[in-house]
Amino acid sequence: MSATDAAEAPQTDPTPESESHSLQRSRKRFGDSFFRGLSTGSGILILLILAAVAAFLVGLALPALLADKETLQFGRGQSFWSYVWPYAFGTMWSAILAMVMAVPVAVGIALYLTHYAPKRVASTFGYIVDLLAAVPSVVFGLWGIAVLAPAMRPLFLWLNEYFAWIPLFSGQVSGTGRTIFTASVVLAVMILPIITAISREVFLQTPKLHEEASLALGATRWEMIRQAVIPFGMPGIVSACMLGLGRALGETMAVAMVLSGSGIVSWKLLTSQNPNTIAANIAQSFPEAHDIGRNQLIATGLVLFIITLAVNMTARWIINRRKEFSGAN
């Protein structure tokens, strides 16, 4: 055999080891391509579903948006926007009250579970918080009617007696306790596990070097949390709050069961005259709706869809701005 044949032999007859390497490479490339295609397809599918929902709402809402005042089934004699405004107000008002009550408690629980509680206690309470998120909304509604509303009435009387000079607590106290304040407490309990779980995971991602550096400089544990943990986790806290706010805005059954509301605009928290939410009004009014009435209720659903979308877009803008600010510093 000549020297030329000997030099060409390794190139024409690859070894089994080189074949296995090329096969592994091809499998990795196939896996990467498959996962990339799956991820891209999933993102496109989400956009298509969102566009389909928007098209459905717009298509069925147009007859009500273009109808005359006298042809509307609900709120006859007034325009659609005059009809939907009190329900939009009630939706935002109840969600804001729920966020005011839930966010400080949720962040405090997350900080306790991640930086103060022993591991066994933290794991046990973490499971309890996660299980709380799995409770159906109708159970919260029953709890709000049977337990929370009667228990809240003495508090309402006390607030009305000593703080009636504040417009929020003025007026005749409801005899049943089924007020916008009670519904907001139920909403706060419902969104509490969502905000707590996400905040807890975000706080656990804080770099240990940042925490140890703060403690090494003489900071107390709370000062370390304030200087290192909370600034690092602020984008995650904002995301958790926006997810909780979205749940509060769209909640239906619990609010419909607890709140005895109507289409009014009122800031008072303790009276029997309460604003209603869009979702609860749809659930309560849809069985008796017909023809243009159904289009009218779907149009209010379109308003709720726009409100929720605007809230989430605002949250995303805030998070991106904070990331840009942190990167610039």
XYZ file of N, CA and C in Angstrom, residues 21 44 50 80 82 92 96 114 121 135 165 188 219 234 281 294 298 307 309 315:
60
model
N -19.812 10.984 18.043
C -19.766 12.432 18.277
C -20.650 13.178 17.285
N -46.552 32.546 19.375
C -47.480 32.962 18.325
C -48.901 32.521 18.656
N -55.169 35.659 21.939
C -55.513 36.996 22.424
C -56.229 37.806 21.349
N -74.460 53.858 26.555
C -73.734 52.692 27.047
C -72.634 53.093 28.009
N -72.476 55.699 29.944
C -73.049 56.068 31.241
C -73.449 54.834 32.034
N -62.511 48.854 39.669
C -61.227 49.436 40.061
C -61.174 49.718 41.558
N -58.458 48.064 44.039
C -57.482 48.915 44.732
C -57.529 48.672 46.239
N -38.488 33.827 54.039
C -37.174 33.717 53.401
C -36.020 34.156 54.287
N -40.353 25.685 59.574
C -41.510 26.580 59.617
C -41.747 27.218 58.253
N -57.815 27.080 46.556
C -59.199 27.085 47.039
C -60.091 27.722 45.982
N -66.292 61.060 60.525
C -65.846 62.315 59.918
C -65.032 62.069 58.648
N -58.726 40.372 48.831
C -57.369 40.445 49.374
C -56.883 39.071 49.802
N -24.599 46.227 58.956
C -26.042 46.420 58.855
C -26.776 45.347 59.650
N -37.536 44.208 43.613
C -38.627 45.123 43.304
C -39.315 44.826 41.979
N -71.531 41.894 37.677
C -72.750 42.320 36.996
C -73.062 41.419 35.803
N -77.536 40.995 25.689
C -76.323 40.184 25.718
C -75.154 40.922 25.078
N -71.643 41.867 26.908
C -70.358 41.532 26.273
C -69.530 42.797 26.057
N -59.316 47.295 30.343
C -58.747 47.728 31.624
C -57.638 46.779 32.066
N -55.851 44.714 30.215
C -54.723 44.823 29.295
C -53.906 46.075 29.575
N -47.734 47.763 33.927
C -46.800 47.042 34.803
C -45.537 46.645 34.046
